[in-house]
Amino acid sequence: MTGTRRGFGNERHNHMKAVISFLAGGSFFVAWFGFAASHGAPAASGAVAGTATATAPDHAPLTTPAPRARTSRGS
Amino acid sequence: MSWKASTLLAAAMAFVIVVARLTQDAQTGTATWDASRAAGFVAYLLLWLSTVTGIALQMRWRPARTSNNVLVESHRITSVLALSFVFAHVLAIVLDPVVRFSVLDALVPFTSTYRPLQVGAGTLAQWMLVTVLTSTALAGFTRWSTWRNIHYISFPCYVLSLVHGLTAGSDSAAPVALLIYAATASIIAAVSVARVFGRNWVPAEA
């Protein structure tokens, strides 16, 4: 952006911007649901195998969020 | 338009993330964690697009039959949208019930107990993005050279966001994530080399 086109005044191509915003928002929700689908429904797995109560003690003693995140989360 | 669209999108994402936080299981729910991962990826890709279009603008590159205005407006909207997704990324991780990441961790670099350097790189990149966007919003009140010098921060901003994505996230080892990071970083490296050394090129007929 050079000369008089610096800044956010005099914006153009609003339809294009709306499309880009829509695509970005859509990508976010697709990625979100993709991540969610990659490790299944946690409530169901916990209910079936009883892992909800089994994994809780592993989380409790840890003092930093890192191991909790690393052990219980991820793709 | 750029700020309105980005603010609207940020508000919509914040609403959905808060609803997900309220409805997910406090012990086993992963909705906010997944939202943070998704928002982080989209923010990174938007920042990458913004950097590429910014370099293309400076180098006067553009696809055939595409006006310069299209490139300018693409650069504007992707940079502002990136900030919206950074906001969603931070909001989701702060609200996550398992990963106890505080607001202070999100705002002050290197204060996180989890991988402080890697997370700090992301926090620094976040503030660099805010600085660049603020300087652009106030460009009408500053000298062009001042705005340009501040705008150079966007290069370390991209690099820090790449380092943050590669080292702080739980998806860094995933082949798809590695492919995305490798492809985007290679393109940035190539256009950056052209940007730094290309400005001294002299056309043959000159």
Coordinates of C-alpha atoms in Angstrom, one line a residue:
Chain A
M1 CA 0.0 0.0 0.0
T2 CA 1.6 3.2 -1.1
G3 CA 0.7 6.8 -1.5
T4 CA -2.9 7.7 -0.8
R5 CA -3.9 4.1 -0.3
R6 CA -2.4 3.8 3.1
G7 CA -4.8 3.3 6.0
F8 CA -8.3 2.0 6.0
G9 CA -10.1 4.9 4.3
N10 CA -11.6 4.7 0.9
E11 CA -12.1 1.0 0.9
R12 CA -13.3 -0.8 -2.2
H13 CA -14.3 -4.3 -3.4
N14 CA -16.6 -4.9 -0.4
H15 CA -18.2 -8.0 -2.1
M16 CA -14.8 -9.6 -2.4
K17 CA -14.1 -8.8 1.3
A18 CA -17.4 -10.3 2.3
V19 CA -16.5 -13.5 0.3
I20 CA -13.1 -13.7 1.9
S21 CA -14.6 -13.2 5.4
F22 CA -17.2 -15.9 4.7
L23 CA -14.5 -18.3 3.5
A24 CA -12.3 -17.6 6.5
G25 CA -15.2 -18.1 8.9
G26 CA -16.2 -21.2 7.1
S27 CA -12.7 -22.6 7.2
F28 CA -12.6 -22.0 11.0
F29 CA -15.8 -24.0 11.6
V30 CA -14.8 -26.8 9.2
A31 CA -11.4 -27.1 10.9
W32 CA -13.1 -27.0 14.3
F33 CA -15.4 -29.8 13.5
G34 CA -12.6 -31.7 11.8
F35 CA -10.5 -31.5 15.0
A36 CA -13.5 -32.6 17.0
A37 CA -14.2 -35.5 14.7
S38 CA -10.6 -36.6 14.8
H39 CA -10.8 -37.7 18.5
G40 CA -14.4 -38.6 18.7
A41 CA -17.1 -37.7 21.2
P42 CA -15.4 -37.6 24.6
A43 CA -18.6 -38.1 26.6
A44 CA -19.4 -41.2 24.7
S45 CA -16.0 -42.7 25.1
G46 CA -16.0 -41.9 28.8
A47 CA -19.4 -43.4 29.3
V48 CA -18.6 -46.6 27.4
A49 CA -15.2 -47.3 28.9
G50 CA -15.4 -45.5 32.1
T51 CA -12.4 -43.4 31.2
A52 CA -13.8 -40.2 32.4
T53 CA -13.2 -41.2 36.0
A54 CA -10.1 -43.1 35.1
T55 CA -8.3 -40.2 33.5
A56 CA -9.2 -37.6 36.1
P57 CA -6.5 -38.7 38.6
D58 CA -3.8 -38.4 35.9
H59 CA -4.7 -34.8 35.5
A60 CA -5.2 -33.7 39.1
P61 CA -1.6 -33.8 40.4
L62 CA 0.0 -31.9 37.6
T63 CA 0.9 -28.3 38.3
T64 CA 1.4 -26.9 34.8
P65 CA -1.1 -27.0 32.0
A66 CA 1.3 -28.5 29.6
P67 CA 1.2 -32.1 30.6
R68 CA -2.5 -32.0 31.0
A69 CA -2.9 -30.6 27.5
R70 CA -0.4 -33.0 26.1
T71 CA -1.8 -36.1 27.7
S72 CA -5.5 -35.4 27.3
R73 CA -5.7 -33.4 24.2
G74 CA -4.3 -33.3 20.7
S75 CA -5.4 -34.7 17.4
Chain B
M1 CA -15.6 -2.6 5.6
S2 CA -12.5 -4.5 6.7
W3 CA -12.9 -3.6 10.4
K4 CA -16.7 -4.1 10.3
A5 CA -16.5 -7.6 8.7
S6 CA -13.7 -8.6 11.1
T7 CA -15.5 -7.3 14.2
L8 CA -18.7 -9.0 13.2
L9 CA -16.8 -12.3 12.6
A10 CA -14.9 -12.0 15.8
A11 CA -18.1 -11.4 17.7
A12 CA -19.8 -14.4 16.1
M13 CA -16.8 -16.7 16.9
A14 CA -16.7 -15.4 20.4
F15 CA -20.4 -16.2 20.9
V16 CA -20.0 -19.7 19.6
I17 CA -16.8 -20.3 21.6
V18 CA -18.5 -19.1 24.8
V19 CA -21.6 -21.3 24.1
A20 CA -19.2 -24.3 23.5
R21 CA -17.5 -23.6 26.8
L22 CA -20.7 -23.5 28.7
T23 CA -22.0 -26.7 27.1
Q24 CA -18.9 -28.8 27.1
D25 CA -17.9 -31.2 29.9
A26 CA -15.5 -29.6 32.3
Q27 CA -13.3 -32.7 32.6
T28 CA -13.4 -34.3 29.1
G29 CA -14.8 -31.6 26.8
T30 CA -12.5 -30.5 24.0
A31 CA -14.6 -28.0 22.2
T32 CA -12.7 -24.9 23.3
W33 CA -9.4 -26.6 22.7
D34 CA -10.4 -27.6 19.2
A35 CA -11.7 -24.1 18.6
S36 CA -8.4 -22.6 19.6
R37 CA -6.5 -25.0 17.3
A38 CA -8.8 -24.2 14.4
A39 CA -8.6 -20.4 15.0
G40 CA -4.8 -20.6 15.3
F41 CA -4.5 -22.3 11.9
V42 CA -6.8 -19.9 10.1
A43 CA -5.1 -16.9 11.7
Y44 CA -1.7 -18.2 10.5
L45 CA -3.0 -18.7 7.0
L46 CA -4.5 -15.3 6.9
L47 CA -1.3 -13.7 8.2
W48 CA 0.6 -15.6 5.5
L49 CA -1.8 -14.4 2.8
S50 CA -1.5 -10.8 4.1
T51 CA 2.3 -11.0 4.0
V52 CA 2.4 -12.5 0.5
T53 CA 0.0 -9.9 -0.8
G54 CA 1.9 -7.1 0.9
I55 CA 5.1 -8.2 -0.7
A56 CA 3.4 -8.6 -4.0
L57 CA 2.1 -5.0 -3.7
Q58 CA 5.5 -3.6 -3.0
M59 CA 7.0 -5.6 -5.9
R60 CA 4.1 -4.6 -8.2
W61 CA 3.3 -8.2 -8.9
R62 CA -0.3 -9.2 -9.6
P63 CA -2.1 -11.9 -11.5
A64 CA -3.0 -11.0 -15.1
R65 CA -6.3 -9.0 -15.5
T66 CA -6.3 -8.2 -11.7
S67 CA -6.3 -4.6 -10.7
N68 CA -3.9 -3.2 -8.1
N69 CA -7.0 -2.3 -6.0
V70 CA -8.0 -6.0 -5.7
L71 CA -4.6 -6.8 -4.3
V72 CA -4.6 -3.8 -1.9
E73 CA -8.1 -4.8 -0.6
S74 CA -7.1 -8.4 -0.3
H75 CA -4.1 -7.3 1.8
R76 CA -6.3 -5.2 4.0
I77 CA -9.0 -7.7 4.7
T78 CA -6.7 -10.7 5.3
S79 CA -4.5 -8.7 7.8
V80 CA -7.5 -7.4 9.8
L81 CA -9.2 -10.9 9.7
A82 CA -6.0 -12.4 11.0
L83 CA -6.4 -10.3 14.1
S84 CA -10.0 -11.5 14.6
F85 CA -8.8 -15.1 14.5
V86 CA -6.0 -14.4 16.9
F87 CA -8.6 -13.0 19.2
A88 CA -10.7 -16.2 18.8
H89 CA -7.6 -18.4 19.3
V90 CA -6.7 -16.6 22.6
L91 CA -10.3 -16.5 23.8
A92 CA -10.8 -20.2 23.3
I93 CA -7.6 -21.2 25.0
V94 CA -8.3 -18.8 28.0
L95 CA -11.7 -20.3 28.4
D96 CA -10.5 -23.9 28.1
P97 CA -11.2 -25.7 31.4
V98 CA -8.3 -28.1 31.2
V99 CA -5.5 -25.9 29.9
R100 CA -5.3 -23.2 32.5
F101 CA -4.0 -20.4 30.4
S102 CA -4.6 -17.0 32.0
V103 CA -5.4 -13.6 30.4
L104 CA -2.0 -12.5 31.6
D105 CA -0.3 -15.4 29.8
A106 CA -2.1 -14.3 26.7
L107 CA -1.1 -10.6 26.9
V108 CA 2.4 -10.7 28.4
P109 CA 5.1 -12.6 26.5
F110 CA 7.0 -15.4 28.2
T111 CA 4.8 -15.6 31.3
S112 CA 3.2 -18.8 30.4
T113 CA 4.2 -21.9 32.4
Y114 CA 3.6 -24.0 29.3
R115 CA 6.5 -23.7 26.8
P116 CA 7.1 -20.0 27.7
L117 CA 9.4 -19.3 24.8
Q118 CA 7.2 -20.9 22.2
V119 CA 4.0 -19.4 23.5
G120 CA 5.8 -16.1 24.0
A121 CA 6.7 -16.1 20.3
G122 CA 3.0 -16.2 19.6
T123 CA 2.2 -13.4 22.1
L124 CA 4.9 -11.2 20.5
A125 CA 3.6 -11.9 17.0
Q126 CA 0.1 -10.9 18.3
W127 CA 1.4 -7.6 19.5
M128 CA 3.3 -7.0 16.4
L129 CA 0.2 -7.5 14.3
V130 CA -1.7 -5.1 16.6
T131 CA 1.1 -2.6 16.1
V132 CA 1.2 -2.9 12.3
L133 CA -2.6 -2.6 12.1
T134 CA -2.8 0.3 14.5
S135 CA -0.1 2.2 12.5
T136 CA -2.0 1.6 9.3
A137 CA -5.3 2.8 10.9
L138 CA -3.4 5.9 11.9
A139 CA -1.5 6.3 8.7
G140 CA -3.3 9.5 7.9
F141 CA -1.7 11.1 10.9
T142 CA 1.9 9.9 10.4
R143 CA 4.6 10.3 7.9
W144 CA 4.9 7.8 5.2
S145 CA 8.4 6.8 6.3
T146 CA 7.2 6.2 9.8
W147 CA 4.4 4.0 8.6
R148 CA 6.7 2.1 6.3
N149 CA 9.3 1.4 9.0
I150 CA 6.6 0.2 11.4
H151 CA 5.2 -2.0 8.6
Y152 CA 8.5 -3.9 8.4
I153 CA 7.5 -5.4 11.7
S154 CA 5.2 -7.7 9.7
F155 CA 8.2 -9.8 8.6
P156 CA 9.3 -10.8 12.2
C157 CA 5.6 -11.1 13.0
Y158 CA 5.1 -13.8 10.4
V159 CA 8.3 -15.6 11.4
L160 CA 7.3 -15.6 15.1
S161 CA 3.8 -16.9 14.2
L162 CA 5.4 -19.7 12.2
V163 CA 7.7 -20.5 15.1
H164 CA 4.7 -20.4 17.5
G165 CA 2.7 -22.7 15.3
L166 CA 5.6 -25.2 14.8
T167 CA 6.7 -25.4 18.4
A168 CA 3.9 -24.5 20.7
G169 CA 1.0 -26.4 19.2
S170 CA 0.0 -30.0 19.6
D171 CA -0.5 -30.4 15.8
S172 CA 3.1 -29.7 14.9
A173 CA 4.0 -33.3 14.2
A174 CA 0.9 -33.9 12.1
P175 CA 1.9 -34.4 8.4
V176 CA -0.8 -32.1 7.1
A177 CA 0.3 -29.3 9.5
L178 CA 3.9 -29.8 8.5
L179 CA 3.0 -29.7 4.9
I180 CA 1.1 -26.4 5.4
Y181 CA 3.9 -24.8 7.3
A182 CA 6.6 -26.0 4.9
A183 CA 4.7 -24.8 1.8
T184 CA 3.7 -21.4 3.2
A185 CA 7.2 -20.7 4.7
S186 CA 8.9 -21.7 1.4
I187 CA 6.7 -19.2 -0.5
I188 CA 7.4 -16.5 2.0
A189 CA 11.1 -17.2 1.9
A190 CA 11.1 -17.0 -1.9
V191 CA 9.2 -13.8 -2.2
S192 CA 11.2 -12.3 0.7
V193 CA 14.4 -13.0 -1.2
A194 CA 12.9 -11.3 -4.2
R195 CA 11.7 -8.4 -2.1
V196 CA 15.1 -7.8 -0.5
F197 CA 17.4 -8.4 -3.5
G198 CA 14.9 -7.7 -6.3
R199 CA 14.6 -4.0 -5.7
N200 CA 18.2 -3.5 -7.0
W201 CA 17.4 -5.3 -10.2
V202 CA 17.6 -2.9 -13.2
P203 CA 15.6 -3.7 -16.4
A204 CA 17.8 -4.4 -19.4
E205 CA 16.5 -1.5 -21.4
A206 CA 17.2 1.1 -18.5

